[in-house]
């Protein structure tokens, strides 16, 4: 079981991701995007960072790189894929998930701890939680505002594809608790199947007990199942 | 074959918030200018060889669909002119 953490030029959370996965006992290695996916890949993580300097739109360039064809093919076989932050932007730009992540409502880069409400606990990424649980995980992004057409949003809701929403510490979905102005406070969603997920917050930054909270462990545990 | 310049303009769909444009508008107002709205757009100029203006338009539209615009949040327009001084 090896999780390929795909490193693009400008990725910068790839090492953190490998360390966090190692801590959870999940074999993981960094894979340079030009080298392609190793044969023994059993999971794929698209890490945070600033791939291609966020040229054009965050994630736009990496989403069109050849390794993403391999990632798409792997998702067809049910290989778990998790996109975090810039990886979430790459995931949506490559149409693995619906909608788009664009400029924060504040027009600023925001680096802070946020609360998330677990909206669907029946997925590999949220099995560790119960629906309605409130977890705390950091964000660090300038383009995390989730935008989607009304029609596609209804599809997401009906198909139970919304994983997390930004909330206050009591679980209320308020505007103040929505750090970037995301549509209906959406922080993370599923792809066509629940083996594919993207989220803007950083679970790998809240996994190692030495550096603070550990709520991210439950999300990364999706690679264990 | 002729050389054409295709101009692709990509802008946010109506109703999609543009925080950078709002910030820019606020800065203009602080400078004392009066305005009620500011909309920003990205413009790309592509020089390409094609048999006809229609073909050039079609290719530029495909480029917009595949990369230059994100259809979830953007509308785009393509206009094509025979290039006078294409390099």
PDB file of C-alpha atoms in Angstrom:
ATOM      1  CA  UNK A   1       0.000   0.000   0.000  1.00  0.00           C
ATOM      2  CA  UNK A   2       1.805   3.118  -1.196  1.00  0.00           C
ATOM      3  CA  UNK A   3       0.208   6.521  -1.386  1.00  0.00           C
ATOM      4  CA  UNK A   4       1.744   8.635  -4.141  1.00  0.00           C
ATOM      5  CA  UNK A   5       2.004  12.238  -2.984  1.00  0.00           C
ATOM      6  CA  UNK A   6       2.342  14.031  -6.305  1.00  0.00           C
ATOM      7  CA  UNK A   7       4.871  16.829  -6.336  1.00  0.00           C
ATOM      8  CA  UNK A   8       4.508  19.556  -8.935  1.00  0.00           C
ATOM      9  CA  UNK A   9       6.877  22.487  -9.281  1.00  0.00           C
ATOM     10  CA  UNK A  10       5.678  24.770  -6.498  1.00  0.00           C
ATOM     11  CA  UNK A  11       4.040  22.108  -4.314  1.00  0.00           C
ATOM     12  CA  UNK A  12       5.123  22.735  -0.725  1.00  0.00           C
ATOM     13  CA  UNK A  13       3.007  20.498   1.520  1.00  0.00           C
ATOM     14  CA  UNK A  14       4.237  17.236   0.023  1.00  0.00           C
ATOM     15  CA  UNK A  15       6.785  16.552   2.794  1.00  0.00           C
ATOM     16  CA  UNK A  16       4.239  17.341   5.502  1.00  0.00           C
ATOM     17  CA  UNK A  17       1.779  14.981   3.848  1.00  0.00           C
ATOM     18  CA  UNK A  18       4.297  12.121   3.746  1.00  0.00           C
ATOM     19  CA  UNK A  19       5.246  12.696   7.401  1.00  0.00           C
ATOM     20  CA  UNK A  20       1.615  12.758   8.486  1.00  0.00           C
ATOM     21  CA  UNK A  21       0.813   9.592   6.554  1.00  0.00           C
ATOM     22  CA  UNK A  22       3.939   7.874   7.913  1.00  0.00           C
ATOM     23  CA  UNK A  23       2.800   8.762  11.409  1.00  0.00           C
ATOM     24  CA  UNK A  24      -0.502   7.011  10.715  1.00  0.00           C
ATOM     25  CA  UNK A  25       1.350   3.952   9.442  1.00  0.00           C
ATOM     26  CA  UNK A  26       0.406   4.592   5.825  1.00  0.00           C
ATOM     27  CA  UNK A  27       3.257   3.978   3.415  1.00  0.00           C
ATOM     28  CA  UNK A  28       3.662   7.121   1.319  1.00  0.00           C
ATOM     29  CA  UNK A  29       6.232   8.614  -0.986  1.00  0.00           C
ATOM     30  CA  UNK A  30       6.669  11.791  -2.939  1.00  0.00           C
ATOM     31  CA  UNK A  31       6.385  11.340  -6.683  1.00  0.00           C
ATOM     32  CA  UNK A  32       7.674  13.976  -9.094  1.00  0.00           C
ATOM     33  CA  UNK A  33       4.871  14.536 -11.581  1.00  0.00           C
ATOM     34  CA  UNK A  34       7.059  13.925 -14.636  1.00  0.00           C
ATOM     35  CA  UNK A  35       7.975  10.456 -13.360  1.00  0.00           C
ATOM     36  CA  UNK A  36       4.387   9.201 -13.527  1.00  0.00           C
ATOM     37  CA  UNK A  37       2.545   7.051 -11.001  1.00  0.00           C
ATOM     38  CA  UNK A  38       4.448   4.014  -9.679  1.00  0.00           C
ATOM     39  CA  UNK A  39       2.973   0.593 -10.420  1.00  0.00           C
ATOM     40  CA  UNK A  40       2.265  -0.098  -6.759  1.00  0.00           C
ATOM     41  CA  UNK A  41       0.256   3.082  -6.224  1.00  0.00           C
ATOM     42  CA  UNK A  42      -2.737   2.314  -4.042  1.00  0.00           C
ATOM     43  CA  UNK A  43      -3.668   5.882  -3.165  1.00  0.00           C
ATOM     44  CA  UNK A  44      -2.979   9.376  -4.476  1.00  0.00           C
ATOM     45  CA  UNK A  45      -2.636  12.639  -2.620  1.00  0.00           C
ATOM     46  CA  UNK A  46      -2.531  16.007  -4.374  1.00  0.00           C
ATOM     47  CA  UNK A  47      -0.744  18.206  -1.825  1.00  0.00           C
ATOM     48  CA  UNK A  48      -0.959  21.901  -1.067  1.00  0.00           C
ATOM     49  CA  UNK A  49       1.317  24.589  -2.382  1.00  0.00           C
ATOM     50  CA  UNK A  50       1.472  26.891  -5.355  1.00  0.00           C
ATOM     51  CA  UNK A  51       1.898  24.599  -8.336  1.00  0.00           C
ATOM     52  CA  UNK A  52       3.148  26.538 -11.360  1.00  0.00           C
ATOM     53  CA  UNK A  53       3.028  29.721  -9.310  1.00  0.00           C
ATOM     54  CA  UNK A  54      -0.782  29.735  -9.502  1.00  0.00           C
ATOM     55  CA  UNK A  55      -0.403  30.933 -13.106  1.00  0.00           C
ATOM     56  CA  UNK A  56      -3.691  31.521 -14.922  1.00  0.00           C
ATOM     57  CA  UNK A  57      -5.738  30.159 -11.988  1.00  0.00           C
ATOM     58  CA  UNK A  58      -4.643  28.184  -8.934  1.00  0.00           C
ATOM     59  CA  UNK A  59      -4.342  24.551 -10.011  1.00  0.00           C
ATOM     60  CA  UNK A  60      -5.027  25.228 -13.704  1.00  0.00           C
ATOM     61  CA  UNK A  61      -1.604  24.233 -15.012  1.00  0.00           C
ATOM     62  CA  UNK A  62      -1.086  21.159 -12.834  1.00  0.00           C
ATOM     63  CA  UNK A  63      -4.585  19.961 -13.765  1.00  0.00           C
ATOM     64  CA  UNK A  64      -3.495  19.755 -17.423  1.00  0.00           C
ATOM     65  CA  UNK A  65      -0.212  17.942 -16.771  1.00  0.00           C
ATOM     66  CA  UNK A  66       0.109  14.400 -18.148  1.00  0.00           C
ATOM     67  CA  UNK A  67       0.161  12.693 -14.730  1.00  0.00           C
ATOM     68  CA  UNK A  68      -3.416  13.857 -14.178  1.00  0.00           C
ATOM     69  CA  UNK A  69      -4.524  11.529 -17.002  1.00  0.00           C
ATOM     70  CA  UNK A  70      -3.027   8.722 -14.933  1.00  0.00           C
ATOM     71  CA  UNK A  71      -4.785  10.005 -11.831  1.00  0.00           C
ATOM     72  CA  UNK A  72      -8.097  10.074 -13.687  1.00  0.00           C
ATOM     73  CA  UNK A  73      -7.558   6.528 -14.915  1.00  0.00           C
ATOM     74  CA  UNK A  74      -6.724   5.438 -11.349  1.00  0.00           C
ATOM     75  CA  UNK A  75      -9.944   6.944 -10.008  1.00  0.00           C
ATOM     76  CA  UNK A  76     -11.872   4.845 -12.512  1.00  0.00           C
ATOM     77  CA  UNK A  77     -10.371   1.805 -10.784  1.00  0.00           C
ATOM     78  CA  UNK A  78     -11.453   3.114  -7.377  1.00  0.00           C
ATOM     79  CA  UNK A  79      -8.011   4.251  -6.196  1.00  0.00           C
ATOM     80  CA  UNK A  80      -8.545   6.762  -3.353  1.00  0.00           C
ATOM     81  CA  UNK A  81      -7.568  10.333  -4.243  1.00  0.00           C
ATOM     82  CA  UNK A  82      -7.391  13.223  -1.786  1.00  0.00           C
ATOM     83  CA  UNK A  83      -6.740  16.806  -2.885  1.00  0.00           C
ATOM     84  CA  UNK A  84      -5.782  19.279  -0.176  1.00  0.00           C
ATOM     85  CA  UNK A  85      -5.671  23.063  -0.665  1.00  0.00           C
ATOM     86  CA  UNK A  86      -3.779  23.550  -3.938  1.00  0.00           C
ATOM     87  CA  UNK A  87      -4.513  19.854  -4.495  1.00  0.00           C
ATOM     88  CA  UNK A  88      -8.213  20.665  -4.154  1.00  0.00           C
ATOM     89  CA  UNK A  89      -7.813  23.409  -6.739  1.00  0.00           C
ATOM     90  CA  UNK A  90      -6.033  20.937  -9.024  1.00  0.00           C
ATOM     91  CA  UNK A  91      -8.823  18.425  -8.426  1.00  0.00           C
ATOM     92  CA  UNK A  92     -11.569  20.829  -9.387  1.00  0.00           C
ATOM     93  CA  UNK A  93      -9.631  22.258 -12.332  1.00  0.00           C
ATOM     94  CA  UNK A  94      -9.181  18.720 -13.631  1.00  0.00           C
ATOM     95  CA  UNK A  95     -12.899  18.012 -13.150  1.00  0.00           C
ATOM     96  CA  UNK A  96     -12.348  15.260 -10.604  1.00  0.00           C
ATOM     97  CA  UNK A  97     -14.787  17.253  -8.487  1.00  0.00           C
ATOM     98  CA  UNK A  98     -17.454  19.834  -9.254  1.00  0.00           C
ATOM     99  CA  UNK A  99     -17.277  23.608  -8.865  1.00  0.00           C
ATOM    100  CA  UNK A 100     -14.258  25.894  -8.599  1.00  0.00           C
ATOM    101  CA  UNK A 101     -12.092  27.390  -5.872  1.00  0.00           C
ATOM    102  CA  UNK A 102     -11.462  31.064  -6.496  1.00  0.00           C
ATOM    103  CA  UNK A 103     -10.325  34.272  -4.788  1.00  0.00           C
ATOM    104  CA  UNK A 104     -11.275  34.589  -1.111  1.00  0.00           C
ATOM    105  CA  UNK A 105     -14.047  37.073  -0.415  1.00  0.00           C
ATOM    106  CA  UNK A 106     -11.520  39.098   1.616  1.00  0.00           C
ATOM    107  CA  UNK A 107      -9.162  39.206  -1.407  1.00  0.00           C
ATOM    108  CA  UNK A 108      -6.459  38.221   1.113  1.00  0.00           C
ATOM    109  CA  UNK A 109      -4.391  35.147   1.802  1.00  0.00           C
ATOM    110  CA  UNK A 110      -5.767  33.653   5.009  1.00  0.00           C
ATOM    111  CA  UNK A 111      -3.851  31.439   7.394  1.00  0.00           C
ATOM    112  CA  UNK A 112      -5.879  30.469  10.456  1.00  0.00           C
ATOM    113  CA  UNK A 113      -7.576  27.662  12.350  1.00  0.00           C
ATOM    114  CA  UNK A 114     -11.164  26.983  11.339  1.00  0.00           C
ATOM    115  CA  UNK A 115     -13.945  24.705  12.491  1.00  0.00           C
ATOM    116  CA  UNK A 116     -15.569  22.261  10.128  1.00  0.00           C
ATOM    117  CA  UNK A 117     -18.835  20.369  10.478  1.00  0.00           C
ATOM    118  CA  UNK A 118     -18.819  16.828   9.176  1.00  0.00           C
ATOM    119  CA  UNK A 119     -21.707  16.632   6.722  1.00  0.00           C
ATOM    120  CA  UNK A 120     -21.328  13.048   5.557  1.00  0.00           C
ATOM    121  CA  UNK A 121     -19.648  10.524   7.856  1.00  0.00           C
ATOM    122  CA  UNK A 122     -20.273   7.611   5.552  1.00  0.00           C
ATOM    123  CA  UNK A 123     -17.122   7.984   3.430  1.00  0.00           C
ATOM    124  CA  UNK A 124     -13.559   6.662   3.778  1.00  0.00           C
ATOM    125  CA  UNK A 125     -12.401  10.216   4.646  1.00  0.00           C
ATOM    126  CA  UNK A 126     -14.881  10.740   7.466  1.00  0.00           C
ATOM    127  CA  UNK A 127     -15.439   7.255   8.881  1.00  0.00           C
ATOM    128  CA  UNK A 128     -13.594   8.326  12.025  1.00  0.00           C
ATOM    129  CA  UNK A 129     -16.275  10.930  12.720  1.00  0.00           C
ATOM    130  CA  UNK A 130     -20.015  11.115  13.210  1.00  0.00           C
ATOM    131  CA  UNK A 131     -22.232  13.299  11.097  1.00  0.00           C
ATOM    132  CA  UNK A 132     -22.463  16.699  12.757  1.00  0.00           C
ATOM    133  CA  UNK A 133     -19.086  16.387  14.508  1.00  0.00           C
ATOM    134  CA  UNK A 134     -17.141  19.628  14.734  1.00  0.00           C
ATOM    135  CA  UNK A 135     -13.431  19.415  14.018  1.00  0.00           C
ATOM    136  CA  UNK A 136     -10.668  22.001  13.978  1.00  0.00           C
ATOM    137  CA  UNK A 137      -8.157  22.181  11.152  1.00  0.00           C
ATOM    138  CA  UNK A 138      -6.010  24.997   9.746  1.00  0.00           C
ATOM    139  CA  UNK A 139      -6.482  26.712   6.402  1.00  0.00           C
ATOM    140  CA  UNK A 140      -3.845  28.623   4.420  1.00  0.00           C
ATOM    141  CA  UNK A 141      -5.081  29.902   1.080  1.00  0.00           C
ATOM    142  CA  UNK A 142      -5.864  32.931  -1.031  1.00  0.00           C
ATOM    143  CA  UNK A 143      -8.160  31.159  -3.476  1.00  0.00           C
ATOM    144  CA  UNK A 144     -10.455  28.932  -1.476  1.00  0.00           C
ATOM    145  CA  UNK A 145     -13.889  30.398  -2.078  1.00  0.00           C
ATOM    146  CA  UNK A 146     -16.003  27.542  -3.385  1.00  0.00           C
ATOM    147  CA  UNK A 147     -18.161  28.581  -6.331  1.00  0.00           C
ATOM    148  CA  UNK A 148     -20.620  26.393  -8.166  1.00  0.00           C
ATOM    149  CA  UNK A 149     -23.748  26.819 -10.263  1.00  0.00           C
ATOM    150  CA  UNK A 150     -27.043  26.436  -8.373  1.00  0.00           C
ATOM    151  CA  UNK A 151     -27.918  23.378 -10.408  1.00  0.00           C
ATOM    152  CA  UNK A 152     -24.647  21.570  -9.695  1.00  0.00           C
ATOM    153  CA  UNK A 153     -24.889  22.543  -6.046  1.00  0.00           C
ATOM    154  CA  UNK A 154     -28.272  20.859  -5.782  1.00  0.00           C
ATOM    155  CA  UNK A 155     -26.761  17.740  -7.323  1.00  0.00           C
ATOM    156  CA  UNK A 156     -24.004  17.781  -4.696  1.00  0.00           C
ATOM    157  CA  UNK A 157     -26.534  18.083  -1.890  1.00  0.00           C
ATOM    158  CA  UNK A 158     -28.834  15.424  -3.242  1.00  0.00           C
ATOM    159  CA  UNK A 159     -26.006  12.967  -3.801  1.00  0.00           C
ATOM    160  CA  UNK A 160     -24.587  13.623  -0.331  1.00  0.00           C
ATOM    161  CA  UNK A 161     -21.286  14.775  -1.853  1.00  0.00           C
ATOM    162  CA  UNK A 162     -20.663  17.581   0.626  1.00  0.00           C
ATOM    163  CA  UNK A 163     -18.075  16.403   3.146  1.00  0.00           C
ATOM    164  CA  UNK A 164     -17.365  19.471   5.305  1.00  0.00           C
ATOM    165  CA  UNK A 165     -18.735  22.960   5.861  1.00  0.00           C
ATOM    166  CA  UNK A 166     -17.085  25.855   7.687  1.00  0.00           C
ATOM    167  CA  UNK A 167     -18.861  26.481  10.982  1.00  0.00           C
ATOM    168  CA  UNK A 168     -18.341  28.188  14.316  1.00  0.00           C
ATOM    169  CA  UNK A 169     -17.176  26.224  17.352  1.00  0.00           C
ATOM    170  CA  UNK A 170     -20.769  25.246  18.108  1.00  0.00           C
ATOM    171  CA  UNK A 171     -21.412  23.996  14.597  1.00  0.00           C
ATOM    172  CA  UNK A 172     -23.441  26.952  13.336  1.00  0.00           C
ATOM    173  CA  UNK A 173     -22.997  27.760   9.664  1.00  0.00           C
ATOM    174  CA  UNK A 174     -22.593  31.500  10.021  1.00  0.00           C
ATOM    175  CA  UNK A 175     -21.130  34.032   7.630  1.00  0.00           C
ATOM    176  CA  UNK A 176     -18.474  34.947  10.218  1.00  0.00           C
ATOM    177  CA  UNK A 177     -17.361  31.330  10.389  1.00  0.00           C
ATOM    178  CA  UNK A 178     -17.032  31.149   6.607  1.00  0.00           C
ATOM    179  CA  UNK A 179     -13.415  32.276   6.149  1.00  0.00           C
ATOM    180  CA  UNK A 180     -13.440  32.772   2.394  1.00  0.00           C
ATOM    181  CA  UNK A 181     -17.063  33.331   1.369  1.00  0.00           C
ATOM    182  CA  UNK A 182     -17.596  29.802   0.041  1.00  0.00           C
ATOM    183  CA  UNK A 183     -21.038  28.966  -1.350  1.00  0.00           C
ATOM    184  CA  UNK A 184     -23.113  27.545   1.521  1.00  0.00           C
ATOM    185  CA  UNK A 185     -19.929  27.335   3.648  1.00  0.00           C
ATOM    186  CA  UNK A 186     -18.656  24.350   1.640  1.00  0.00           C
ATOM    187  CA  UNK A 187     -15.092  23.398   2.628  1.00  0.00           C
ATOM    188  CA  UNK A 188     -14.750  19.962   1.074  1.00  0.00           C
ATOM    189  CA  UNK A 189     -16.625  17.732  -1.353  1.00  0.00           C
ATOM    190  CA  UNK A 190     -16.603  14.294  -2.895  1.00  0.00           C
ATOM    191  CA  UNK A 191     -16.091  13.442  -6.545  1.00  0.00           C
ATOM    192  CA  UNK A 192     -18.274  11.084  -8.564  1.00  0.00           C
ATOM    193  CA  UNK A 193     -17.577   8.376  -6.008  1.00  0.00           C
ATOM    194  CA  UNK A 194     -16.600   8.655  -2.370  1.00  0.00           C
ATOM    195  CA  UNK A 195     -13.070   7.474  -3.093  1.00  0.00           C
ATOM    196  CA  UNK A 196     -12.288  10.949  -4.462  1.00  0.00           C
ATOM    197  CA  UNK A 197     -12.362  13.961  -2.154  1.00  0.00           C
ATOM    198  CA  UNK A 198     -11.018  17.513  -2.087  1.00  0.00           C
ATOM    199  CA  UNK A 199     -10.887  20.056   0.728  1.00  0.00           C
ATOM    200  CA  UNK A 200      -9.234  23.420   1.300  1.00  0.00           C
ATOM    201  CA  UNK A 201      -8.217  22.884   4.973  1.00  0.00           C
ATOM    202  CA  UNK A 202      -4.980  20.994   5.718  1.00  0.00           C
ATOM    203  CA  UNK A 203      -5.478  17.680   7.555  1.00  0.00           C
ATOM    204  CA  UNK A 204      -1.728  16.958   7.325  1.00  0.00           C
ATOM    205  CA  UNK A 205      -1.121  20.042   9.479  1.00  0.00           C
ATOM    206  CA  UNK A 206      -3.278  18.690  12.274  1.00  0.00           C
ATOM    207  CA  UNK A 207      -2.096  15.106  12.430  1.00  0.00           C
ATOM    208  CA  UNK A 208       1.221  15.079  14.321  1.00  0.00           C
ATOM    209  CA  UNK A 209       0.427  15.568  18.046  1.00  0.00           C
ATOM    210  CA  UNK A 210       3.614  17.580  18.582  1.00  0.00           C
ATOM    211  CA  UNK A 211       2.339  20.482  16.495  1.00  0.00           C
ATOM    212  CA  UNK A 212      -1.153  20.907  17.865  1.00  0.00           C
ATOM    213  CA  UNK A 213      -4.538  19.391  17.085  1.00  0.00           C
ATOM    214  CA  UNK A 214      -4.968  15.949  15.607  1.00  0.00           C
ATOM    215  CA  UNK A 215      -8.385  16.183  13.960  1.00  0.00           C
ATOM    216  CA  UNK A 216      -6.788  15.749  10.553  1.00  0.00           C
ATOM    217  CA  UNK A 217      -5.892  12.151  11.375  1.00  0.00           C
ATOM    218  CA  UNK A 218      -9.417  10.960  10.719  1.00  0.00           C
ATOM    219  CA  UNK A 219      -9.380  12.421   7.217  1.00  0.00           C
ATOM    220  CA  UNK A 220      -5.997  10.969   6.221  1.00  0.00           C
ATOM    221  CA  UNK A 221      -7.186   7.649   7.637  1.00  0.00           C
ATOM    222  CA  UNK A 222      -9.167   7.406   4.399  1.00  0.00           C
ATOM    223  CA  UNK A 223      -6.001   5.944   2.920  1.00  0.00           C
ATOM    224  CA  UNK A 224      -6.032   3.140   5.476  1.00  0.00           C
ATOM    225  CA  UNK A 225      -9.395   1.686   4.516  1.00  0.00           C
TER     226      UNK A 225
ATOM    227  CA  UNK B   1      -2.837  29.969 -44.685  1.00  0.00           C
ATOM    228  CA  UNK B   2      -2.955  33.388 -43.073  1.00  0.00           C
ATOM    229  CA  UNK B   3      -1.864  34.643 -39.724  1.00  0.00           C
ATOM    230  CA  UNK B   4      -4.682  35.665 -37.436  1.00  0.00           C
ATOM    231  CA  UNK B   5      -4.738  37.234 -34.033  1.00  0.00           C
ATOM    232  CA  UNK B   6      -7.460  35.784 -31.866  1.00  0.00           C
ATOM    233  CA  UNK B   7      -8.361  37.862 -28.839  1.00  0.00           C
ATOM    234  CA  UNK B   8      -9.868  35.828 -26.022  1.00  0.00           C
ATOM    235  CA  UNK B   9     -11.519  37.798 -23.236  1.00  0.00           C
ATOM    236  CA  UNK B  10     -12.300  35.856 -20.083  1.00  0.00           C
ATOM    237  CA  UNK B  11     -14.486  37.383 -17.405  1.00  0.00           C
ATOM    238  CA  UNK B  12     -16.384  36.168 -14.374  1.00  0.00           C
ATOM    239  CA  UNK B  13     -20.001  35.236 -14.995  1.00  0.00           C
ATOM    240  CA  UNK B  14     -22.553  37.756 -13.827  1.00  0.00           C
ATOM    241  CA  UNK B  15     -23.271  37.245 -10.137  1.00  0.00           C
ATOM    242  CA  UNK B  16     -19.883  35.712  -9.287  1.00  0.00           C
ATOM    243  CA  UNK B  17     -18.156  37.898  -6.706  1.00  0.00           C
ATOM    244  CA  UNK B  18     -14.855  39.456  -7.771  1.00  0.00           C
ATOM    245  CA  UNK B  19     -13.081  40.573  -4.570  1.00  0.00           C
ATOM    246  CA  UNK B  20     -10.083  41.981  -6.465  1.00  0.00           C
ATOM    247  CA  UNK B  21     -12.329  44.162  -8.608  1.00  0.00           C
ATOM    248  CA  UNK B  22     -14.206  45.320  -5.490  1.00  0.00           C
ATOM    249  CA  UNK B  23     -10.915  46.223  -3.809  1.00  0.00           C
ATOM    250  CA  UNK B  24      -9.773  48.115  -6.898  1.00  0.00           C
ATOM    251  CA  UNK B  25     -13.075  49.963  -7.060  1.00  0.00           C
ATOM    252  CA  UNK B  26     -12.685  50.951  -3.399  1.00  0.00           C
ATOM    253  CA  UNK B  27      -9.176  52.249  -4.081  1.00  0.00           C
ATOM    254  CA  UNK B  28     -10.436  54.406  -6.975  1.00  0.00           C
ATOM    255  CA  UNK B  29     -13.161  55.802  -4.741  1.00  0.00           C
ATOM    256  CA  UNK B  30     -10.606  56.623  -2.057  1.00  0.00           C
ATOM    257  CA  UNK B  31      -8.734  58.592  -4.720  1.00  0.00           C
ATOM    258  CA  UNK B  32     -11.865  60.651  -5.179  1.00  0.00           C
ATOM    259  CA  UNK B  33     -13.208  59.086  -8.368  1.00  0.00           C
ATOM    260  CA  UNK B  34     -16.917  58.433  -8.707  1.00  0.00           C
ATOM    261  CA  UNK B  35     -17.998  55.079 -10.106  1.00  0.00           C
ATOM    262  CA  UNK B  36     -20.782  52.614  -9.405  1.00  0.00           C
ATOM    263  CA  UNK B  37     -19.120  49.365 -10.529  1.00  0.00           C
ATOM    264  CA  UNK B  38     -15.838  47.963 -11.748  1.00  0.00           C
ATOM    265  CA  UNK B  39     -15.534  44.721 -13.683  1.00  0.00           C
ATOM    266  CA  UNK B  40     -12.189  43.126 -14.475  1.00  0.00           C
ATOM    267  CA  UNK B  41     -11.388  40.691 -17.288  1.00  0.00           C
ATOM    268  CA  UNK B  42      -8.374  38.790 -18.575  1.00  0.00           C
ATOM    269  CA  UNK B  43      -7.449  39.187 -22.205  1.00  0.00           C
ATOM    270  CA  UNK B  44      -5.243  36.815 -24.224  1.00  0.00           C
ATOM    271  CA  UNK B  45      -3.973  37.516 -27.729  1.00  0.00           C
ATOM    272  CA  UNK B  46      -3.070  34.441 -29.720  1.00  0.00           C
ATOM    273  CA  UNK B  47      -1.285  34.585 -33.050  1.00  0.00           C
ATOM    274  CA  UNK B  48      -2.030  31.519 -35.130  1.00  0.00           C
ATOM    275  CA  UNK B  49      -1.886  30.261 -38.697  1.00  0.00           C
ATOM    276  CA  UNK B  50      -5.252  29.178 -40.085  1.00  0.00           C
ATOM    277  CA  UNK B  51      -7.030  28.688 -43.406  1.00  0.00           C
ATOM    278  CA  UNK B  52      -9.850  31.032 -42.462  1.00  0.00           C
ATOM    279  CA  UNK B  53     -11.064  33.347 -39.750  1.00  0.00           C
ATOM    280  CA  UNK B  54     -13.694  30.739 -38.857  1.00  0.00           C
ATOM    281  CA  UNK B  55     -11.038  28.112 -38.303  1.00  0.00           C
ATOM    282  CA  UNK B  56      -8.999  30.517 -36.177  1.00  0.00           C
ATOM    283  CA  UNK B  57     -12.093  31.322 -34.123  1.00  0.00           C
ATOM    284  CA  UNK B  58     -12.906  27.677 -33.617  1.00  0.00           C
ATOM    285  CA  UNK B  59      -9.407  26.883 -32.402  1.00  0.00           C
ATOM    286  CA  UNK B  60      -9.315  29.849 -30.051  1.00  0.00           C
ATOM    287  CA  UNK B  61     -12.715  28.836 -28.640  1.00  0.00           C
ATOM    288  CA  UNK B  62     -11.406  25.355 -27.953  1.00  0.00           C
ATOM    289  CA  UNK B  63      -8.393  26.835 -26.147  1.00  0.00           C
ATOM    290  CA  UNK B  64     -10.741  28.917 -24.015  1.00  0.00           C
ATOM    291  CA  UNK B  65     -12.886  25.877 -23.200  1.00  0.00           C
ATOM    292  CA  UNK B  66      -9.950  23.633 -22.371  1.00  0.00           C
ATOM    293  CA  UNK B  67      -7.730  26.004 -20.427  1.00  0.00           C
ATOM    294  CA  UNK B  68      -8.066  29.772 -20.612  1.00  0.00           C
ATOM    295  CA  UNK B  69     -11.505  29.893 -18.981  1.00  0.00           C
ATOM    296  CA  UNK B  70     -13.054  27.817 -16.230  1.00  0.00           C
ATOM    297  CA  UNK B  71     -16.642  27.263 -17.411  1.00  0.00           C
ATOM    298  CA  UNK B  72     -17.886  27.022 -13.822  1.00  0.00           C
ATOM    299  CA  UNK B  73     -17.170  30.682 -13.142  1.00  0.00           C
ATOM    300  CA  UNK B  74     -16.233  32.297 -16.463  1.00  0.00           C
ATOM    301  CA  UNK B  75     -17.788  33.505 -19.697  1.00  0.00           C
ATOM    302  CA  UNK B  76     -15.491  34.183 -22.611  1.00  0.00           C
ATOM    303  CA  UNK B  77     -15.549  35.955 -25.966  1.00  0.00           C
ATOM    304  CA  UNK B  78     -13.364  35.397 -28.985  1.00  0.00           C
ATOM    305  CA  UNK B  79     -12.728  37.891 -31.740  1.00  0.00           C
ATOM    306  CA  UNK B  80     -10.407  37.260 -34.658  1.00  0.00           C
ATOM    307  CA  UNK B  81      -8.595  39.630 -36.987  1.00  0.00           C
ATOM    308  CA  UNK B  82      -6.063  39.022 -39.694  1.00  0.00           C
ATOM    309  CA  UNK B  83      -2.760  39.932 -38.100  1.00  0.00           C
ATOM    310  CA  UNK B  84      -1.145  42.994 -39.588  1.00  0.00           C
ATOM    311  CA  UNK B  85       2.168  42.736 -37.781  1.00  0.00           C
ATOM    312  CA  UNK B  86       2.187  39.246 -36.311  1.00  0.00           C
ATOM    313  CA  UNK B  87       5.639  38.313 -35.119  1.00  0.00           C
TER     314      UNK B  87
END
